[in-house]
Amino acid sequence: MSKARQLADLGNQVDDGTITGSNMIINGAMTVAQRSISESVSTSDGYKTLDRFQYNEMGNYAGVHTMSQDTTGPSGFANSLKFLTTTADSSLSGADGFSLRYRVEAQDLQRLGYGTSDAKSCTLSFYVKSNVTGTYTINIQQPDATKMLGVSYTVDAANTWELKTLTFVGNTSNVINNDTGIGMQIQWGLATGPNWTSGTLRSTWTNTSNGDYHAGQTANVGSAVNNYWQITGVCLNVGDSAIDFPHESYGETLAKCQRYYEVFHAGSQTGYLAIGNWWTSNQARCVLQYTEKRTNPSISASDVICYQSGSGTEYSLSETIDDAHSTHALLYGGVSGASTTQGHSLQMRVNANGSIQIDAEL
Amino acid sequence: MNEMNITSAEYMANPNGGAVKTVKATIDGQELFVPLGDLANRHYFEIMRQVEAGTVIIQEAT
């Protein structure tokens, strides 16, 4: 490592030849996939597989992909996020396309000092592998200011893990609000129609303009069936050079992810959920508690049963959620066929095919 | 980006009486209970955006 690099990273700690610091990306090693490890993605945006990383589809894109947690990666990484093309869209028009998107919570970006003369540069680094060589672009947005800039990289060798390091300047003009909203959005373009490429890739923060989003991108991962694109080791750090990827335990990453999304699965058997009671003779209630969320979450519930204490009788519940707060919500519902005593306790369980999903994603 | 596909939305009666606190919505094929009044919740934000645009109507509680 050069002295120049060390000096350029005074904000980071230099220790035994490695530059350490904190990563503003959660789950950059692609280890946590609470929802699913593989889904076919098309039509609608959303968090489909790996935590915190979102599929983003644009226009009338016709491509279909398998988005999965892959069990391969470069040295030191056991997992990666993979898009595999299963239906091609080789002639992109208009706003067609798709991308991988990550959103950073605003209050976690206050260290960047945006909106001041001390606004700091950031470096985004990641490993990428694809059979599609060429130029790719990444759009970086600051939604509070409706500003954006872009960076580009090339996949030089097909089917080879390559480390990419991209630095972008701080925004001295516009503050990132100190709240729980979206502070920064990072969007890896993977197929980009002409509406997104007709302008100029901006190296400084400018007003959002569709043609600038992915200007210069030539690669189209969706151009042929069996094309693929993989990524792992995603790191966003303060400074003009990349830190060594700060690996962490699965438990640490899972805990961070659960601020945004959490799921109760019973697995192959029925799983205990909570203790509740019979609110009336045919309505059961319990308080559902979970890891503190970023904001009041949306919740889905399926295949929850009530187990009558003492009697050994199980009842299906018509699941309803009300009054969701960042740490708890009311789970209640009608129970048909029950003949119980008001106030008696019961066990809430999730059947093998059921789940409770608590979603406060950005 | 392609917006969320909201195919139904309905206020949920408060089980204790009083103010309504939840909308039950089907979004991208998934039934979700969405807390009212929190614009930091992306589902609520999108429901309100589509209500404003006239493409979604929230049904009264039954």
Short mmCIF file of C-alpha atoms in Angstrom, two decimals:
data_model
loop_
_atom_site.label_atom_id
_atom_site.label_comp_id
_atom_site.label_asym_id
_atom_site.label_seq_id
_atom_site.Cartn_x
_atom_site.Cartn_y
_atom_site.Cartn_z
CA MET A 1 0.00 0.00 0.00
CA SER A 2 1.32 3.39 -0.90
CA LYS A 3 1.87 6.22 1.57
CA ALA A 4 -0.26 8.37 -0.70
CA ARG A 5 -3.19 6.02 -0.20
CA GLN A 6 -2.68 6.00 3.55
CA LEU A 7 -2.57 9.76 3.63
CA ALA A 8 -5.68 9.96 1.50
CA ASP A 9 -7.53 7.97 4.09
CA LEU A 10 -6.83 9.84 7.28
CA GLY A 11 -10.47 9.30 8.19
CA ASN A 12 -9.87 5.57 8.29
CA GLN A 13 -7.51 3.55 10.43
CA VAL A 14 -4.43 2.01 8.91
CA ASP A 15 -3.48 -1.22 10.58
CA ASP A 16 -0.99 -3.84 9.41
CA GLY A 17 -1.41 -3.12 5.74
CA THR A 18 -5.20 -2.95 5.71
CA ILE A 19 -7.43 0.07 5.75
CA THR A 20 -10.32 -0.37 8.10
CA GLY A 21 -13.46 1.61 8.61
CA SER A 22 -17.20 1.20 8.66
CA ASN A 23 -19.40 0.04 5.81
CA MET A 24 -22.63 1.96 5.25
CA ILE A 25 -24.06 -1.01 3.33
CA ILE A 26 -25.86 -3.73 5.30
CA ASN A 27 -25.57 -7.31 4.07
CA GLY A 28 -22.87 -6.45 1.54
CA ALA A 29 -21.50 -10.00 1.79
CA MET A 30 -24.93 -11.32 0.75
CA THR A 31 -25.22 -13.67 3.71
CA VAL A 32 -28.78 -12.91 4.90
CA ALA A 33 -31.81 -13.86 2.82
CA GLN A 34 -34.80 -13.96 5.16
CA ARG A 35 -37.48 -13.89 2.46
CA SER A 36 -36.19 -16.48 0.02
CA ILE A 37 -32.96 -17.65 -1.53
CA SER A 38 -34.32 -17.71 -5.08
CA GLU A 39 -37.22 -16.04 -6.88
CA SER A 40 -38.23 -15.41 -10.46
CA VAL A 41 -38.46 -11.63 -10.82
CA SER A 42 -40.36 -9.58 -13.38
CA THR A 43 -42.99 -6.86 -13.61
CA SER A 44 -42.88 -5.34 -10.13
CA ASP A 45 -40.17 -3.80 -7.97
CA GLY A 46 -39.51 -5.23 -4.58
CA TYR A 47 -37.38 -6.95 -1.99
CA LYS A 48 -37.42 -10.51 -3.26
CA THR A 49 -34.47 -12.47 -1.89
CA LEU A 50 -31.36 -11.07 -0.20
CA ASP A 51 -32.08 -8.59 2.56
CA ARG A 52 -31.76 -4.87 1.82
CA PHE A 53 -31.18 -5.36 -1.92
CA GLN A 54 -34.15 -4.59 -4.14
CA TYR A 55 -35.09 -5.64 -7.65
CA ASN A 56 -36.08 -2.62 -9.73
CA GLU A 57 -37.86 -2.96 -13.04
CA MET A 58 -38.43 -0.08 -15.43
CA GLY A 59 -40.80 0.63 -18.31
CA ASN A 60 -42.19 -2.33 -20.21
CA TYR A 61 -39.14 -4.51 -19.80
CA ALA A 62 -39.87 -8.02 -21.04
CA GLY A 63 -36.93 -9.83 -19.51
CA VAL A 64 -37.39 -12.32 -16.70
CA HIS A 65 -34.63 -13.26 -14.28
CA THR A 66 -33.94 -15.57 -11.42
CA MET A 67 -32.68 -13.49 -8.52
CA SER A 68 -30.88 -15.69 -6.04
CA GLN A 69 -28.44 -15.99 -3.21
CA ASP A 70 -25.62 -17.87 -4.88
CA THR A 71 -23.16 -19.98 -2.92
CA THR A 72 -20.13 -18.86 -4.87
CA GLY A 73 -17.99 -15.76 -4.56
CA PRO A 74 -14.45 -14.43 -4.77
CA SER A 75 -11.89 -15.47 -2.16
CA GLY A 76 -13.24 -14.76 1.31
CA PHE A 77 -16.90 -14.59 0.30
CA ALA A 78 -19.23 -17.58 0.58
CA ASN A 79 -22.21 -15.91 -1.07
CA SER A 80 -23.18 -13.52 -3.82
CA LEU A 81 -26.34 -12.07 -5.34
CA LYS A 82 -27.01 -13.43 -8.81
CA PHE A 83 -29.33 -12.46 -11.66
CA LEU A 84 -29.76 -15.18 -14.26
CA THR A 85 -31.71 -14.35 -17.41
CA THR A 86 -34.49 -16.84 -18.13
CA THR A 87 -36.42 -14.74 -20.67
CA ALA A 88 -34.46 -12.29 -22.78
CA ASP A 89 -35.21 -8.72 -23.86
CA SER A 90 -32.59 -7.97 -26.48
CA SER A 91 -34.18 -4.85 -27.99
CA LEU A 92 -34.66 -2.35 -25.20
CA SER A 93 -36.84 0.63 -26.05
CA GLY A 94 -38.01 3.68 -24.15
CA ALA A 95 -37.68 3.28 -20.41
CA ASP A 96 -37.27 -0.50 -20.47
CA GLY A 97 -34.74 -2.05 -18.17
CA PHE A 98 -33.92 -3.39 -14.75
CA SER A 99 -31.47 -2.68 -11.99
CA LEU A 100 -30.37 -3.68 -8.52
CA ARG A 101 -31.15 -1.04 -5.93
CA TYR A 102 -29.96 -0.30 -2.39
CA ARG A 103 -31.27 2.44 -0.10
CA VAL A 104 -29.26 3.84 2.82
CA GLU A 105 -31.13 5.27 5.82
CA ALA A 106 -30.64 9.03 6.02
CA GLN A 107 -29.62 9.31 9.68
CA ASP A 108 -26.75 6.89 9.03
CA LEU A 109 -25.26 9.29 6.48
CA GLN A 110 -24.91 12.37 8.66
CA ARG A 111 -21.17 11.73 8.90
CA LEU A 112 -20.89 12.75 5.23
CA GLY A 113 -21.59 16.39 6.06
CA TYR A 114 -23.66 16.97 2.94
CA GLY A 115 -24.87 20.52 2.54
CA THR A 116 -21.68 21.94 4.05
CA SER A 117 -18.29 22.90 2.65
CA ASP A 118 -16.91 19.81 4.44
CA ALA A 119 -19.05 17.33 2.47
CA LYS A 120 -17.03 14.15 2.17
CA SER A 121 -16.33 11.92 -0.78
CA CYS A 122 -17.42 8.29 -0.64
CA THR A 123 -16.01 5.16 -2.20
CA LEU A 124 -18.20 2.31 -3.38
CA SER A 125 -16.43 -1.01 -3.88
CA PHE A 126 -17.71 -4.46 -4.83
CA TYR A 127 -16.80 -7.67 -6.60
CA VAL A 128 -18.65 -8.38 -9.83
CA LYS A 129 -18.72 -11.30 -12.24
CA SER A 130 -20.67 -11.70 -15.47
CA ASN A 131 -20.53 -13.32 -18.88
CA VAL A 132 -21.57 -9.94 -20.33
CA THR A 133 -18.53 -7.72 -20.73
CA GLY A 134 -18.78 -4.01 -21.39
CA THR A 135 -19.63 -0.76 -19.65
CA TYR A 136 -22.08 -0.64 -16.75
CA THR A 137 -23.29 2.39 -14.83
CA ILE A 138 -24.42 3.07 -11.29
CA ASN A 139 -26.86 5.86 -10.54
CA ILE A 140 -26.56 7.44 -7.08
CA GLN A 141 -29.43 9.59 -5.87
CA GLN A 142 -29.99 11.94 -2.95
CA PRO A 143 -33.80 12.00 -2.77
CA ASP A 144 -34.03 14.79 -0.18
CA ALA A 145 -32.55 17.15 -2.77
CA THR A 146 -33.75 15.40 -5.93
CA LYS A 147 -30.11 15.28 -7.01
CA MET A 148 -28.04 12.52 -8.51
CA LEU A 149 -24.72 11.61 -10.06
CA GLY A 150 -23.37 8.56 -11.82
CA VAL A 151 -20.30 6.36 -11.99
CA SER A 152 -19.32 3.66 -14.44
CA TYR A 153 -17.24 0.51 -14.47
CA THR A 154 -16.39 -2.16 -16.99
CA VAL A 155 -16.57 -5.91 -16.79
CA ASP A 156 -13.33 -6.62 -18.57
CA ALA A 157 -13.09 -10.41 -18.52
CA ALA A 158 -16.07 -12.72 -18.84
CA ASN A 159 -16.82 -15.16 -16.03
CA THR A 160 -14.17 -13.72 -13.71
CA TRP A 161 -14.53 -12.03 -10.35
CA GLU A 162 -13.28 -8.44 -10.60
CA LEU A 163 -13.00 -5.86 -7.81
CA LYS A 164 -14.38 -2.44 -8.72
CA THR A 165 -13.62 0.71 -6.74
CA LEU A 166 -15.55 3.88 -7.55
CA THR A 167 -15.24 7.21 -5.76
CA PHE A 168 -17.77 10.04 -5.95
CA VAL A 169 -17.74 13.55 -4.55
CA GLY A 170 -19.77 14.88 -1.65
CA ASN A 171 -22.66 17.29 -2.13
CA THR A 172 -21.72 20.64 -0.61
CA SER A 173 -25.06 22.23 -1.48
CA ASN A 174 -27.79 19.97 -0.17
CA VAL A 175 -28.35 18.43 3.25
CA ILE A 176 -29.34 14.83 3.81
CA ASN A 177 -32.19 15.12 6.30
CA ASN A 178 -31.42 13.59 9.68
CA ASP A 179 -34.34 11.18 9.70
CA THR A 180 -35.34 7.59 8.96
CA GLY A 181 -36.07 8.18 5.29
CA ILE A 182 -33.99 7.43 2.21
CA GLY A 183 -30.70 9.31 2.44
CA MET A 184 -29.05 7.82 -0.61
CA GLN A 185 -30.10 5.36 -3.30
CA ILE A 186 -27.59 3.30 -5.25
CA GLN A 187 -28.80 1.70 -8.45
CA TRP A 188 -26.71 -0.74 -10.48
CA GLY A 189 -27.97 -0.58 -14.08
CA LEU A 190 -28.19 -4.03 -15.67
CA ALA A 191 -30.40 -3.33 -18.69
CA THR A 192 -31.08 0.29 -19.59
CA GLY A 193 -33.32 1.49 -22.39
CA PRO A 194 -32.55 4.66 -24.38
CA ASN A 195 -34.64 6.90 -22.11
CA TRP A 196 -32.04 6.27 -19.38
CA THR A 197 -28.91 6.61 -21.52
CA SER A 198 -29.54 9.56 -23.85
CA GLY A 199 -27.90 12.20 -21.63
CA THR A 200 -24.60 12.59 -19.85
CA LEU A 201 -23.27 10.63 -16.91
CA ARG A 202 -22.89 13.28 -14.19
CA SER A 203 -19.80 13.29 -12.01
CA THR A 204 -21.17 16.02 -9.76
CA TRP A 205 -24.52 16.33 -8.00
CA THR A 206 -27.11 17.65 -10.46
CA ASN A 207 -30.88 17.69 -10.74
CA THR A 208 -32.33 14.32 -11.67
CA SER A 209 -32.85 13.84 -15.38
CA ASN A 210 -33.96 10.57 -16.93
CA GLY A 211 -31.42 10.61 -19.77
CA ASP A 212 -28.53 10.97 -17.34
CA TYR A 213 -29.38 8.00 -15.12
CA HIS A 214 -27.32 5.40 -16.96
CA ALA A 215 -25.68 7.35 -19.78
CA GLY A 216 -22.84 5.39 -21.34
CA GLN A 217 -24.09 1.96 -20.38
CA THR A 218 -23.58 -0.61 -23.13
CA ALA A 219 -24.05 -3.89 -21.28
CA ASN A 220 -27.45 -5.58 -21.23
CA VAL A 221 -27.62 -8.55 -18.88
CA GLY A 222 -31.08 -9.36 -20.25
CA SER A 223 -29.99 -9.61 -23.89
CA ALA A 224 -29.89 -13.42 -23.98
CA VAL A 225 -31.08 -16.38 -21.96
CA ASN A 226 -28.46 -17.66 -19.50
CA ASN A 227 -26.71 -14.32 -19.23
CA TYR A 228 -25.84 -13.68 -15.62
CA TRP A 229 -24.47 -10.97 -13.33
CA GLN A 230 -23.22 -11.52 -9.79
CA ILE A 231 -22.15 -9.15 -7.04
CA THR A 232 -20.82 -9.40 -3.50
CA GLY A 233 -18.53 -7.59 -1.06
CA VAL A 234 -20.48 -4.36 -1.48
CA CYS A 235 -18.96 -1.61 0.63
CA LEU A 236 -19.66 2.12 0.87
CA ASN A 237 -17.16 4.01 3.00
CA VAL A 238 -16.15 7.58 3.63
CA GLY A 239 -13.01 8.66 1.81
CA ASP A 240 -11.30 8.60 -1.54
CA SER A 241 -10.25 4.96 -1.45
CA ALA A 242 -11.84 1.67 -0.53
CA ILE A 243 -11.42 0.07 2.86
CA ASP A 244 -10.90 -3.66 3.14
CA PHE A 245 -14.35 -5.24 3.30
CA PRO A 246 -15.30 -5.37 7.00
CA HIS A 247 -16.59 -8.90 7.40
CA GLU A 248 -18.97 -9.52 10.29
CA SER A 249 -20.77 -12.49 11.79
CA TYR A 250 -24.05 -13.73 10.38
CA GLY A 251 -25.72 -12.70 13.62
CA GLU A 252 -24.47 -9.13 13.39
CA THR A 253 -25.72 -8.77 9.82
CA LEU A 254 -29.07 -10.42 10.62
CA ALA A 255 -29.63 -8.03 13.52
CA LYS A 256 -29.00 -5.05 11.26
CA CYS A 257 -31.34 -6.43 8.60
CA GLN A 258 -34.11 -6.94 11.16
CA ARG A 259 -34.40 -3.19 11.64
CA TYR A 260 -36.00 -3.29 8.16
CA TYR A 261 -37.56 -6.72 7.82
CA GLU A 262 -38.21 -9.72 10.02
CA VAL A 263 -40.06 -12.97 9.50
CA PHE A 264 -41.38 -15.65 11.83
CA HIS A 265 -41.28 -18.98 10.07
CA ALA A 266 -42.26 -22.17 11.79
CA GLY A 267 -40.13 -24.24 9.46
CA SER A 268 -41.21 -27.82 9.05
CA GLN A 269 -43.21 -27.86 12.28
CA THR A 270 -45.63 -25.63 14.07
CA GLY A 271 -43.81 -22.82 15.88
CA TYR A 272 -44.76 -20.89 19.00
CA LEU A 273 -45.45 -17.22 18.43
CA ALA A 274 -46.95 -15.67 21.55
CA ILE A 275 -49.22 -16.17 24.54
CA GLY A 276 -52.61 -14.55 24.19
CA ASN A 277 -56.09 -14.85 25.50
CA TRP A 278 -59.69 -15.26 24.48
CA TRP A 279 -60.95 -11.69 24.20
CA THR A 280 -64.43 -13.06 23.72
CA SER A 281 -65.62 -16.60 23.32
CA ASN A 282 -64.80 -16.49 19.63
CA GLN A 283 -62.04 -13.89 19.26
CA ALA A 284 -58.40 -14.49 20.16
CA ARG A 285 -55.77 -11.80 20.72
CA CYS A 286 -52.08 -11.53 21.45
CA VAL A 287 -49.41 -8.85 21.39
CA LEU A 288 -46.86 -9.50 18.67
CA GLN A 289 -43.38 -8.28 19.61
CA TYR A 290 -40.45 -7.90 17.25
CA THR A 291 -37.08 -6.22 16.79
CA GLU A 292 -37.41 -2.45 16.78
CA LYS A 293 -38.14 -1.32 13.25
CA ARG A 294 -37.13 1.77 11.31
CA THR A 295 -40.75 2.92 11.29
CA ASN A 296 -44.20 1.51 11.96
CA PRO A 297 -44.14 -1.63 9.79
CA SER A 298 -46.56 -3.26 7.40
CA ILE A 299 -47.36 -6.79 8.51
CA SER A 300 -48.69 -9.88 6.80
CA ALA A 301 -49.85 -12.97 8.63
CA SER A 302 -50.89 -16.38 7.42
CA ASP A 303 -51.77 -19.76 8.85
CA VAL A 304 -51.77 -18.75 12.51
CA ILE A 305 -53.54 -21.10 14.93
CA CYS A 306 -54.71 -20.81 18.51
CA TYR A 307 -54.07 -23.63 20.92
CA GLN A 308 -56.47 -23.84 23.80
CA SER A 309 -54.68 -24.28 27.11
CA GLY A 310 -55.62 -27.50 28.79
CA SER A 311 -58.01 -28.78 26.16
CA GLY A 312 -55.47 -29.59 23.48
CA THR A 313 -57.79 -28.12 20.86
CA GLU A 314 -56.45 -26.09 17.94
CA TYR A 315 -58.43 -23.38 16.15
CA SER A 316 -57.69 -21.55 12.93
CA LEU A 317 -57.52 -17.79 13.23
CA SER A 318 -58.81 -15.18 10.80
CA GLU A 319 -55.61 -13.14 11.09
CA THR A 320 -55.83 -9.39 11.47
CA ILE A 321 -53.16 -6.92 12.54
CA ASP A 322 -53.90 -3.57 14.14
CA ASP A 323 -52.10 -0.65 15.76
CA ALA A 324 -48.59 -1.57 14.52
CA HIS A 325 -45.81 0.31 16.28
CA SER A 326 -42.08 0.06 15.73
CA THR A 327 -41.75 -2.68 18.38
CA HIS A 328 -45.16 -4.36 18.66
CA ALA A 329 -48.61 -4.80 17.17
CA LEU A 330 -51.92 -6.41 18.00
CA LEU A 331 -52.59 -9.76 16.33
CA TYR A 332 -56.20 -10.81 16.65
CA GLY A 333 -58.97 -12.54 14.81
CA GLY A 334 -62.17 -14.46 14.86
CA VAL A 335 -62.04 -18.16 15.63
CA SER A 336 -64.84 -20.17 14.18
CA GLY A 337 -66.15 -23.13 16.07
CA ALA A 338 -64.55 -22.15 19.35
CA SER A 339 -66.40 -22.60 22.58
CA THR A 340 -64.17 -21.07 25.16
CA THR A 341 -64.16 -18.90 28.22
CA GLN A 342 -63.41 -15.21 27.92
CA GLY A 343 -60.09 -14.29 29.52
CA HIS A 344 -58.57 -17.76 29.42
CA SER A 345 -55.07 -17.92 28.01
CA LEU A 346 -54.05 -19.53 24.74
CA GLN A 347 -50.97 -20.15 22.66
CA MET A 348 -50.59 -18.54 19.25
CA ARG A 349 -48.65 -20.67 16.83
CA VAL A 350 -47.59 -20.45 13.20
CA ASN A 351 -48.24 -23.55 11.14
CA ALA A 352 -45.53 -25.06 8.99
CA ASN A 353 -46.73 -23.24 5.88
CA GLY A 354 -47.49 -19.98 7.63
CA SER A 355 -45.48 -16.89 8.47
CA ILE A 356 -45.61 -13.45 10.02
CA GLN A 357 -43.70 -10.91 7.95
CA ILE A 358 -42.87 -7.51 9.41
CA ASP A 359 -41.72 -5.01 6.81
CA ALA A 360 -40.26 -1.55 7.40
CA GLU A 361 -37.97 -1.45 4.38
CA LEU A 362 -36.98 1.80 2.77
CA MET B 1 -39.33 2.28 -11.58
CA ASN B 2 -42.57 0.39 -11.77
CA GLU B 3 -45.02 1.37 -9.07
CA MET B 4 -46.58 -1.02 -6.57
CA ASN B 5 -49.64 -2.81 -7.89
CA ILE B 6 -52.38 -2.12 -5.34
CA THR B 7 -55.45 -4.19 -6.14
CA SER B 8 -57.48 -3.55 -2.99
CA ALA B 9 -57.47 -1.30 0.06
CA GLU B 10 -59.85 -1.21 3.00
CA TYR B 11 -59.87 0.55 6.36
CA MET B 12 -59.93 -1.88 9.28
CA ALA B 13 -62.32 -1.18 12.13
CA ASN B 14 -60.53 -0.62 15.42
CA PRO B 15 -61.18 -3.79 17.47
CA ASN B 16 -61.44 -1.63 20.60
CA GLY B 17 -63.62 1.00 18.95
CA GLY B 18 -62.33 4.49 18.30
CA ALA B 19 -60.07 5.75 15.59
CA VAL B 20 -59.16 3.56 12.65
CA LYS B 21 -55.42 2.76 12.66
CA THR B 22 -54.92 0.29 9.82
CA VAL B 23 -55.53 -0.24 6.12
CA LYS B 24 -55.66 -3.77 4.78
CA ALA B 25 -54.24 -3.70 1.27
CA THR B 26 -53.28 -6.20 -1.37
CA ILE B 27 -49.99 -4.98 -2.82
CA ASP B 28 -48.17 -6.94 -5.51
CA GLY B 29 -50.33 -9.92 -4.61
CA GLN B 30 -49.58 -9.87 -0.89
CA GLU B 31 -52.15 -8.99 1.77
CA LEU B 32 -50.63 -6.43 4.15
CA PHE B 33 -51.88 -4.61 7.21
CA VAL B 34 -50.50 -1.10 6.78
CA PRO B 35 -50.47 1.38 9.68
CA LEU B 36 -52.15 4.70 8.96
CA GLY B 37 -50.47 8.08 9.11
CA ASP B 38 -46.82 7.07 8.84
CA LEU B 39 -45.41 8.39 5.57
CA ALA B 40 -42.06 6.76 6.35
CA ASN B 41 -43.84 3.45 5.71
CA ARG B 42 -43.34 2.93 1.99
CA HIS B 43 -46.62 1.06 1.55
CA TYR B 44 -48.65 3.79 3.22
CA PHE B 45 -46.80 6.42 1.21
CA GLU B 46 -47.59 4.60 -2.02
CA ILE B 47 -51.25 4.02 -1.08
CA MET B 48 -51.67 7.73 -0.39
CA ARG B 49 -49.84 8.62 -3.61
CA GLN B 50 -52.15 6.42 -5.65
CA VAL B 51 -55.23 7.70 -3.78
CA GLU B 52 -54.11 11.23 -4.67
CA ALA B 53 -53.65 10.13 -8.29
CA GLY B 54 -57.14 8.66 -8.30
CA THR B 55 -56.00 5.12 -9.08
CA VAL B 56 -56.80 3.66 -5.65
CA ILE B 57 -59.85 4.11 -3.45
CA ILE B 58 -59.74 2.96 0.15
CA GLN B 59 -62.99 1.21 1.03
CA GLU B 60 -64.71 1.98 4.31
CA ALA B 61 -64.44 -0.54 7.11
CA THR B 62 -67.06 -3.26 7.03
#
